[in-house]
PDB file of C-alpha atoms in Angstrom:
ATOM      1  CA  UNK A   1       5.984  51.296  19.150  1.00 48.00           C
ATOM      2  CA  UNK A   2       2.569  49.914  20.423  1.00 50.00           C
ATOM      3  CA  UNK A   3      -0.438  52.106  20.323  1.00 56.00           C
ATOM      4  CA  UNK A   4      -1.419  53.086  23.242  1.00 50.00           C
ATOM      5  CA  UNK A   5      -5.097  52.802  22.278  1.00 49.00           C
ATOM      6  CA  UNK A   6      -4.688  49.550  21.302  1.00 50.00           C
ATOM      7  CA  UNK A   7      -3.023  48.607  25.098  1.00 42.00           C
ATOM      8  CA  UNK A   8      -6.424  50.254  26.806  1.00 44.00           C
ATOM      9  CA  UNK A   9      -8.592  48.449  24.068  1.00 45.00           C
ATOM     10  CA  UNK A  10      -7.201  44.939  25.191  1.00 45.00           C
ATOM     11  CA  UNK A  11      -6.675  45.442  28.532  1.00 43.00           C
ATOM     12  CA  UNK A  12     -10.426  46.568  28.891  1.00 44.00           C
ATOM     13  CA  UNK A  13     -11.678  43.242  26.344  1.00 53.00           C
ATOM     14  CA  UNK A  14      -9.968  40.920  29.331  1.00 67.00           C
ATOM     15  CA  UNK A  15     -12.589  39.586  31.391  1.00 64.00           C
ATOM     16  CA  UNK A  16     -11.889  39.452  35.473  1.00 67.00           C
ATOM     17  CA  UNK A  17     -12.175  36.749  37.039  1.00 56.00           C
ATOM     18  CA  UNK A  18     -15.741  37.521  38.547  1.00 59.00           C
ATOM     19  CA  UNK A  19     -16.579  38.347  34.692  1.00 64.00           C
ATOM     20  CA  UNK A  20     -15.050  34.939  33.911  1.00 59.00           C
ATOM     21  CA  UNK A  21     -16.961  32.881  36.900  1.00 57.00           C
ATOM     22  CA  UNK A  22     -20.463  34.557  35.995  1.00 62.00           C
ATOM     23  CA  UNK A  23     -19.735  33.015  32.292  1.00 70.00           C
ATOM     24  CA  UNK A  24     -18.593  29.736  33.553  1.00 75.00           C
ATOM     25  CA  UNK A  25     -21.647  29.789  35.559  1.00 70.00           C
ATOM     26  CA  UNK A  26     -23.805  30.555  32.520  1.00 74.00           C
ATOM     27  CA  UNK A  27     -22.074  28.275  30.747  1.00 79.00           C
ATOM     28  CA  UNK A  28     -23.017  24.831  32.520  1.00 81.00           C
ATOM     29  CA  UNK A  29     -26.695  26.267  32.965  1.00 84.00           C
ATOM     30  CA  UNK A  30     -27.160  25.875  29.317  1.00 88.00           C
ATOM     31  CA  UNK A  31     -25.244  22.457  29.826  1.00 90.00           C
ATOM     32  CA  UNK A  32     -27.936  21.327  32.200  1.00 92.00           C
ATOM     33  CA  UNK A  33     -30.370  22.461  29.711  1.00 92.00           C
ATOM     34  CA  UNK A  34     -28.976  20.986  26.831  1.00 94.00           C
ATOM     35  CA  UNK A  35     -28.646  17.280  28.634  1.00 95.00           C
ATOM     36  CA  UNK A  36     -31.936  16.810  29.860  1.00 95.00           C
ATOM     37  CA  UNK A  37     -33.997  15.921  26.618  1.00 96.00           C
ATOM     38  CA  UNK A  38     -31.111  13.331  26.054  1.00 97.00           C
ATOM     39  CA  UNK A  39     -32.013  12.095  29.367  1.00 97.00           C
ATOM     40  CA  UNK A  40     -35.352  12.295  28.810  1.00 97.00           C
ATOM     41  CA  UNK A  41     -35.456  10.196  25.504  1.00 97.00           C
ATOM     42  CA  UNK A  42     -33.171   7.452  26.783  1.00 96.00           C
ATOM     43  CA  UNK A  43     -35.769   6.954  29.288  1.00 96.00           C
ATOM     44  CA  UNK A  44     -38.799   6.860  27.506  1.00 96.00           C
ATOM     45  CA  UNK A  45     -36.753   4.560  24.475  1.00 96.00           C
ATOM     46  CA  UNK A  46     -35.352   2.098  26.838  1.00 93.00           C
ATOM     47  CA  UNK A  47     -36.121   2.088  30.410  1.00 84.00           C
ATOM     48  CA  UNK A  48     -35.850  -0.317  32.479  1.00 83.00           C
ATOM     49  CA  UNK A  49     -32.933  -1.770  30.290  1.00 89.00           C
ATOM     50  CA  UNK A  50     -29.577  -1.730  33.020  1.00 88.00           C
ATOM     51  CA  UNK A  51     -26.710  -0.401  31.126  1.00 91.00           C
ATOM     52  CA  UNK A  52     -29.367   2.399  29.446  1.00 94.00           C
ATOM     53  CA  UNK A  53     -30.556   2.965  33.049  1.00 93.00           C
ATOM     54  CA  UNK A  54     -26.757   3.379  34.126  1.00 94.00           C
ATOM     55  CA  UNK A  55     -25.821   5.685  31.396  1.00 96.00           C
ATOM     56  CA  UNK A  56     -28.858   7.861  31.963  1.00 96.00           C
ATOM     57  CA  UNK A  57     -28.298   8.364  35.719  1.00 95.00           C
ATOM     58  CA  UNK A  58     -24.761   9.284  34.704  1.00 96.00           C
ATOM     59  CA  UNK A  59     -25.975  11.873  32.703  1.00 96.00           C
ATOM     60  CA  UNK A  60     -28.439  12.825  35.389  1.00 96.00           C
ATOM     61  CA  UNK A  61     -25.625  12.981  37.951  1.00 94.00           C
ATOM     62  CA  UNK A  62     -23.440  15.562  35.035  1.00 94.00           C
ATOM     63  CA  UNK A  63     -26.574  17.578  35.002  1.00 93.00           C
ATOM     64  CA  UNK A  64     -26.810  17.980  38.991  1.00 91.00           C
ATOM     65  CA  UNK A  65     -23.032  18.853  39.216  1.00 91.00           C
ATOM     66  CA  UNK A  66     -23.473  21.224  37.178  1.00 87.00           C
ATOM     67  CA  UNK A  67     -26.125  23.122  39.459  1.00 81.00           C
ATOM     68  CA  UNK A  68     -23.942  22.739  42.030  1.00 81.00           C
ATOM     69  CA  UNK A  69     -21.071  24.217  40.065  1.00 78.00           C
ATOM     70  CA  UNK A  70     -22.893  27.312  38.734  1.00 69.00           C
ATOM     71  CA  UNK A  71     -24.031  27.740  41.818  1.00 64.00           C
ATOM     72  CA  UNK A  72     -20.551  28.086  43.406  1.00 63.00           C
ATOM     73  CA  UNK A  73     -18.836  29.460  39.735  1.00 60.00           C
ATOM     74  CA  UNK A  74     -21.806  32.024  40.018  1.00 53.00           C
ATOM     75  CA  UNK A  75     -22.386  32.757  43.844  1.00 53.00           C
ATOM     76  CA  UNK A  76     -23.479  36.086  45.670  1.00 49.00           C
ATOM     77  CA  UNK A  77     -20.147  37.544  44.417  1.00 44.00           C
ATOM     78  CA  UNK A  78     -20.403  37.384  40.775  1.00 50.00           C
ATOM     79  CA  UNK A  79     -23.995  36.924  40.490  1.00 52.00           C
ATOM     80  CA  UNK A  80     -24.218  40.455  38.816  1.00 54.00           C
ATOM     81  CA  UNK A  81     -21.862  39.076  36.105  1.00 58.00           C
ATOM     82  CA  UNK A  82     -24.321  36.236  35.247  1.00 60.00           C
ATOM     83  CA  UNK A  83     -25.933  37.286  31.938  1.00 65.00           C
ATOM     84  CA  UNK A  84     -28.359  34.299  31.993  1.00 59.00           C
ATOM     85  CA  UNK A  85     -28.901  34.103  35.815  1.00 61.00           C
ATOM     86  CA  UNK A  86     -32.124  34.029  35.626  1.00 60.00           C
ATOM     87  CA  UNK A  87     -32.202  30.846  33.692  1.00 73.00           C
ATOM     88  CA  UNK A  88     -30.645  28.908  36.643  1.00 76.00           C
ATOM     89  CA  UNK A  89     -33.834  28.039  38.705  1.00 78.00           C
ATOM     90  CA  UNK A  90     -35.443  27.454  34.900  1.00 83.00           C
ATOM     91  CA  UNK A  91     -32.950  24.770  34.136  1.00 86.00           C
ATOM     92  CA  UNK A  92     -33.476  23.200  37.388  1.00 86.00           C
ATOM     93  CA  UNK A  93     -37.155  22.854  37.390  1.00 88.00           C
ATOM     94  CA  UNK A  94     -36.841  21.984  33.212  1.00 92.00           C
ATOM     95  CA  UNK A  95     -34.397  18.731  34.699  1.00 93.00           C
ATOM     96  CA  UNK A  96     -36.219  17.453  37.271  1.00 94.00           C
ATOM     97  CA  UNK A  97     -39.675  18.113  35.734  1.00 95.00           C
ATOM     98  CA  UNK A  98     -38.248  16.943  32.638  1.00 96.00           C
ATOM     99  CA  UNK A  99     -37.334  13.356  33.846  1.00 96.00           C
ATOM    100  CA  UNK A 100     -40.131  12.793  35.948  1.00 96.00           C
ATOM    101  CA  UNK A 101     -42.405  13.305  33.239  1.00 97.00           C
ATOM    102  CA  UNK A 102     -40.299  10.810  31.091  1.00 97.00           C
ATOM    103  CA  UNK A 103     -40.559   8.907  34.035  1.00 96.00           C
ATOM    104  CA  UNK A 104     -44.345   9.112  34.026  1.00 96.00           C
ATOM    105  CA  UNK A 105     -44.555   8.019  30.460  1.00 96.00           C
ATOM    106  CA  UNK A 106     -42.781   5.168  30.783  1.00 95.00           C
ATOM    107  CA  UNK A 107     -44.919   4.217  34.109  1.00 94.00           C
ATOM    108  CA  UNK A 108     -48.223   4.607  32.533  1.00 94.00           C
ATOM    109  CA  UNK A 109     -47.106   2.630  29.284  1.00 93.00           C
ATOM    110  CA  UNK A 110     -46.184  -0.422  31.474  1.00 88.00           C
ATOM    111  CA  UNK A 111     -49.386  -0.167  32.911  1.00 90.00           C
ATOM    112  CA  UNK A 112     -47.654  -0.063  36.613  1.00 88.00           C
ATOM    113  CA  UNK A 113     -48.768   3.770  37.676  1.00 92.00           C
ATOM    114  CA  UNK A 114     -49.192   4.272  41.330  1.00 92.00           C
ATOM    115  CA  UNK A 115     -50.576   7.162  43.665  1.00 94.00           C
ATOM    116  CA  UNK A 116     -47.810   7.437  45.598  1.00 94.00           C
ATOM    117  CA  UNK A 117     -45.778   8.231  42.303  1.00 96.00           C
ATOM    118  CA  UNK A 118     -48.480  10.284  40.484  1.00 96.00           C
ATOM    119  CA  UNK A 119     -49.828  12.409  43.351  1.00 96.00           C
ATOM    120  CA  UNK A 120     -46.229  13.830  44.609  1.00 96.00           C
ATOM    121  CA  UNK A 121     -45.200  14.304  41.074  1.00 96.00           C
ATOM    122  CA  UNK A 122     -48.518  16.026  40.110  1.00 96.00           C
ATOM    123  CA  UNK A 123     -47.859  18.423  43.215  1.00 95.00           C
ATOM    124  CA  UNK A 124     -44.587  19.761  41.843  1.00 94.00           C
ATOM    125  CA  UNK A 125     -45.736  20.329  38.322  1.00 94.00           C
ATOM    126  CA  UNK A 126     -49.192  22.219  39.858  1.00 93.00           C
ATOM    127  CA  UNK A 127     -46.510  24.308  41.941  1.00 89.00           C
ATOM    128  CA  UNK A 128     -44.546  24.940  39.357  1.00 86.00           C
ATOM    129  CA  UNK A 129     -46.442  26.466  37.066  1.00 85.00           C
ATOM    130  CA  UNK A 130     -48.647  28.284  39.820  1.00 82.00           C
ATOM    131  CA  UNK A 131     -45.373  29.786  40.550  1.00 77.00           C
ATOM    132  CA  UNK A 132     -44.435  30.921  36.754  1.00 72.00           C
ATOM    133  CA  UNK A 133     -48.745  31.915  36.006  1.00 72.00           C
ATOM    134  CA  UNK A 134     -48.044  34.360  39.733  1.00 67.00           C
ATOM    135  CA  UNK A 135     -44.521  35.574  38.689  1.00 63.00           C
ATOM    136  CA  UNK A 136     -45.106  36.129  34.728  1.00 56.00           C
ATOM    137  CA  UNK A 137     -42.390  38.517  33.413  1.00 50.00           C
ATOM    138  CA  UNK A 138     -40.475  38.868  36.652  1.00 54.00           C
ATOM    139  CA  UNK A 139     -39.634  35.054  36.366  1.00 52.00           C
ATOM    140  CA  UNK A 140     -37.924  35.296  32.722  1.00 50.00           C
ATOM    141  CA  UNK A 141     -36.235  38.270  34.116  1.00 48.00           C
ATOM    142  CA  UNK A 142     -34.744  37.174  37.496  1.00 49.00           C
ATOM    143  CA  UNK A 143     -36.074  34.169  38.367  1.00 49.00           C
ATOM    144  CA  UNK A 144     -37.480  33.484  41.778  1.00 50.00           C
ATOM    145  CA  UNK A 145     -35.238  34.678  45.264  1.00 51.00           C
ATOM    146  CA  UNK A 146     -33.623  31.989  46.646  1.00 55.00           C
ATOM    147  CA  UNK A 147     -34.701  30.786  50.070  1.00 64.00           C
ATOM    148  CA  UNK A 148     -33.910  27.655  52.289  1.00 75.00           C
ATOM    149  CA  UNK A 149     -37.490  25.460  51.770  1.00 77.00           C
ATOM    150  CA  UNK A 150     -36.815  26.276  47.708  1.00 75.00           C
ATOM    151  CA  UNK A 151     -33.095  25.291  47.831  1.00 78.00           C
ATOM    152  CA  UNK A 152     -34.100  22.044  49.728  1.00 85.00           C
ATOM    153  CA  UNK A 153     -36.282  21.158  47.596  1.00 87.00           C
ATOM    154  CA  UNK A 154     -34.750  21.420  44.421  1.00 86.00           C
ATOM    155  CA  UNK A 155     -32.133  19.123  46.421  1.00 88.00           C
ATOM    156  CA  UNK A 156     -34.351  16.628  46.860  1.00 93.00           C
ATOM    157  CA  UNK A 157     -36.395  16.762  43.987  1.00 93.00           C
ATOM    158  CA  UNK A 158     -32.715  15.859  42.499  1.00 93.00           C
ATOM    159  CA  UNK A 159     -32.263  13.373  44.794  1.00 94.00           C
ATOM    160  CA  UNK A 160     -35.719  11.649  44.417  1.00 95.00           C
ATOM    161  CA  UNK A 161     -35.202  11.468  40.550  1.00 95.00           C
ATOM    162  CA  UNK A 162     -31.862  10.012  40.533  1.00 94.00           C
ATOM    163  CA  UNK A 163     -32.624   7.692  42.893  1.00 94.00           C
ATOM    164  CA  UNK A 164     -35.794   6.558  40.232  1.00 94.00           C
ATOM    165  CA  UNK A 165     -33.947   6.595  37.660  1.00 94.00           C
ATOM    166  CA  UNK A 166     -31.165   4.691  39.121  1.00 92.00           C
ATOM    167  CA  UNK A 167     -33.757   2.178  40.036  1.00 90.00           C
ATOM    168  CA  UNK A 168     -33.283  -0.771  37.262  1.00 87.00           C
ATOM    169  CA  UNK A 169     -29.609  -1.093  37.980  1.00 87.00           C
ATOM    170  CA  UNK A 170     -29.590  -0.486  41.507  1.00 85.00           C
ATOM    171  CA  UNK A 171     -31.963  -2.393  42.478  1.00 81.00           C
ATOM    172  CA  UNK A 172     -30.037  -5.317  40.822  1.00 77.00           C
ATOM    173  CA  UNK A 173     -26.784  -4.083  42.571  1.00 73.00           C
ATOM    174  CA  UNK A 174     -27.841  -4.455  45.434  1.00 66.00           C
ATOM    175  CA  UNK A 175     -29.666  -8.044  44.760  1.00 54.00           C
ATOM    176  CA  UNK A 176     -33.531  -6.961  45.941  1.00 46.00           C
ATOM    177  CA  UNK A 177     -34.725  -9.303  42.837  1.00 46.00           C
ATOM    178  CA  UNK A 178     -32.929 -12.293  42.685  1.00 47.00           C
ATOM    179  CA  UNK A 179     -35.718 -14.565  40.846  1.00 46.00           C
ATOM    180  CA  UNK A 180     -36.774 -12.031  38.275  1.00 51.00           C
ATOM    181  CA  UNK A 181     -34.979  -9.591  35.453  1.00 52.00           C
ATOM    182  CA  UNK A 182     -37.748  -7.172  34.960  1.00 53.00           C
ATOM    183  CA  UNK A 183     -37.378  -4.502  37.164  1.00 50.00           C
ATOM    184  CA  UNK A 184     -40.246  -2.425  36.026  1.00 51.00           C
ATOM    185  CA  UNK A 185     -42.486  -5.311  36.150  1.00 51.00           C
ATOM    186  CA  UNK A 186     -41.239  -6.120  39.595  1.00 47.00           C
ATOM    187  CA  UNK A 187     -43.181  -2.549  40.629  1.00 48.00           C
ATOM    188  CA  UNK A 188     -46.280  -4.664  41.070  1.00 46.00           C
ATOM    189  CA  UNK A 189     -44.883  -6.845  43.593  1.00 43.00           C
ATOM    190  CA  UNK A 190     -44.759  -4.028  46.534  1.00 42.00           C
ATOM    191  CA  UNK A 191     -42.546  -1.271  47.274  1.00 46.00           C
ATOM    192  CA  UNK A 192     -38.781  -2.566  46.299  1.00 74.00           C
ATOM    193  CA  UNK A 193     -36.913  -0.652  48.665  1.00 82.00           C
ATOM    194  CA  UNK A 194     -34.785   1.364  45.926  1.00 86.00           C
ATOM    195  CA  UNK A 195     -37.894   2.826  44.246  1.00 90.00           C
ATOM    196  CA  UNK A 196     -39.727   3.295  48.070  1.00 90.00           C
ATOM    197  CA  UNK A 197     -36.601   5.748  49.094  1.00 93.00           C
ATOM    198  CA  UNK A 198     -36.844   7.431  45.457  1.00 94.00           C
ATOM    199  CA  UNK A 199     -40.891   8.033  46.000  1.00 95.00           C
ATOM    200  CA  UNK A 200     -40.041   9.191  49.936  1.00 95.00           C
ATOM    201  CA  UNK A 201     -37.877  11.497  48.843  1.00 96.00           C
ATOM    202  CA  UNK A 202     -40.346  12.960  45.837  1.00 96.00           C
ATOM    203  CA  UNK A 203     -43.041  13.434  48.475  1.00 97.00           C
ATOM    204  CA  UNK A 204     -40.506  15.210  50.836  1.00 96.00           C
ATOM    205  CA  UNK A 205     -39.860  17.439  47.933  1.00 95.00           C
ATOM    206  CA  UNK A 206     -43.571  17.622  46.767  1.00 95.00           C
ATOM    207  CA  UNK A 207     -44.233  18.542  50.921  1.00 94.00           C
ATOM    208  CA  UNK A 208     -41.434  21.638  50.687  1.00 92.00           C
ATOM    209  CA  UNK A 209     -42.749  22.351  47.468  1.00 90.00           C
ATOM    210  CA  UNK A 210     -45.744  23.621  48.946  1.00 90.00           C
ATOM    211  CA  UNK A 211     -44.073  25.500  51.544  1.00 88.00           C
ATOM    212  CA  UNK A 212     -42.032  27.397  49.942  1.00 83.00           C
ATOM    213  CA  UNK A 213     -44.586  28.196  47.327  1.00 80.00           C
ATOM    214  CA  UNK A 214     -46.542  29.795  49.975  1.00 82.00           C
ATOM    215  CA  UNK A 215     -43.903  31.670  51.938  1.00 78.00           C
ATOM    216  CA  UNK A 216     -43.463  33.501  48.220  1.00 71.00           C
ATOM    217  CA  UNK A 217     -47.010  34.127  47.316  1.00 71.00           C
ATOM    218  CA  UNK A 218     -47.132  35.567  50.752  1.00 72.00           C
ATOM    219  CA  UNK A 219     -44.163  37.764  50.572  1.00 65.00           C
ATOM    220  CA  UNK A 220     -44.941  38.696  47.145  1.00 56.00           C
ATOM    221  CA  UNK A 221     -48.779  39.649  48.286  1.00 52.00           C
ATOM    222  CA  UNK A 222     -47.316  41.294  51.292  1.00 54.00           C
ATOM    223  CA  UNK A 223     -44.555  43.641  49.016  1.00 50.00           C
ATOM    224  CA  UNK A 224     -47.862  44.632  46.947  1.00 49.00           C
ATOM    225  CA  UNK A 225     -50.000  45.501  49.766  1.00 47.00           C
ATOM    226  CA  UNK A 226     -47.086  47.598  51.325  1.00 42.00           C
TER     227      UNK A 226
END
């Protein structure tokens, strides 16, 4: 005859399916997490080589599904069954931080460094550690609120970066530089249109960057004064 203490004991160790979702959610966080040094040193080992370029923007694109799935895995509803929440908006800023700066590496060491790279780029790292300095212990705890201006621009901070990274290959796809086969070198010649949409959209994000940090310093300065 089955114990009846042992019935409560595993009907209480089964997780529901908010329990479950919150995990999952957790789960590809530490995914996203996990990927992004790979990212990072295929970048700075072989970029602008084609089929490295491809396989790293594949690996880019895993890593922003999965924010898009942890987000939905662990929405509004199950958000309190998140154990590592608060690592969410880390992982994002760690991946798209991450790659730029492997990015910026591997711009400086072929000598082709530009302002209109380096200024947007130095915005978002300046905001985001403004933002961590300001929010200290609250920011390993929870993280920061989410808000429209801080959800588009980890969007297109995503956006921006794939689009860079996806540069050596698609720029060839799409036949920009018929006469040459060094797309990094090719930098020099102008503004290729592939990396131009990649920088617009990194100063778009650089420009909400910026806003949103200063709607939160203002509602955080405003909750302290009240």
């Amino acid at each position: 005859m089955p114990n009846p203490e042992n019935l409560t004991s595993e009907k209480s160790s089964k997780m529901s399916p908010k329990q479950a979702g919150g995990a999952f959610a957790d789960g590809l966080t530490f995914i996203r997490l996990l990927i992004t040094p790979v990212i990072m040193a295929i970048i700075i080992a072989t970029w602008p080589d084609i089929k490295m370029a491809v396989f790293a923007s594949i690996l880019f694109l895993i890593a922003a599904l999965t924010d898009v799935l942890d987000d939905y895995f662990g929405g509004a509803s199950r958000a309190g069954y998140r154990k590592y929440g608060w690592i969410d908006d880390i992982a994002d800023t760690v991946l798209t931080l991450g790659v730029l700066l492997a990015l910026s590496i591997v711009i400086v060491r072929e000598g082709i460094m530009t302002w209109t790279f380096a200024v947007p780029v130095l915005i978002l790292f300046l905001r985001e550690l403004t933002v961590a300095l300001l929010k200290g212990r609250e920011l390993r705890q929870f993280g920061w609120p989410d808000n429209k201006l801080s959800n588009a621009k980890v969007g297109l901070s995503i956006l921006a970066v794939c689009t860079l990274v996806a540069f050596p290959w698609l720029s060839q796809l799409t036949d920009v530089f018929r006469a040459e086969d060094d797309p990094a070198r090719l930098l020099n010649l102008g503004s290729p249109w592939v990396w131009f949409f990649g920088e617009l959209f990194l100063w778009l994000a650089a420009a909400l960057s910026v806003a949103s940090a200063m709607r939160i310093f203002r509602t955080k300065f405003t909750a302290n004064d009240a």
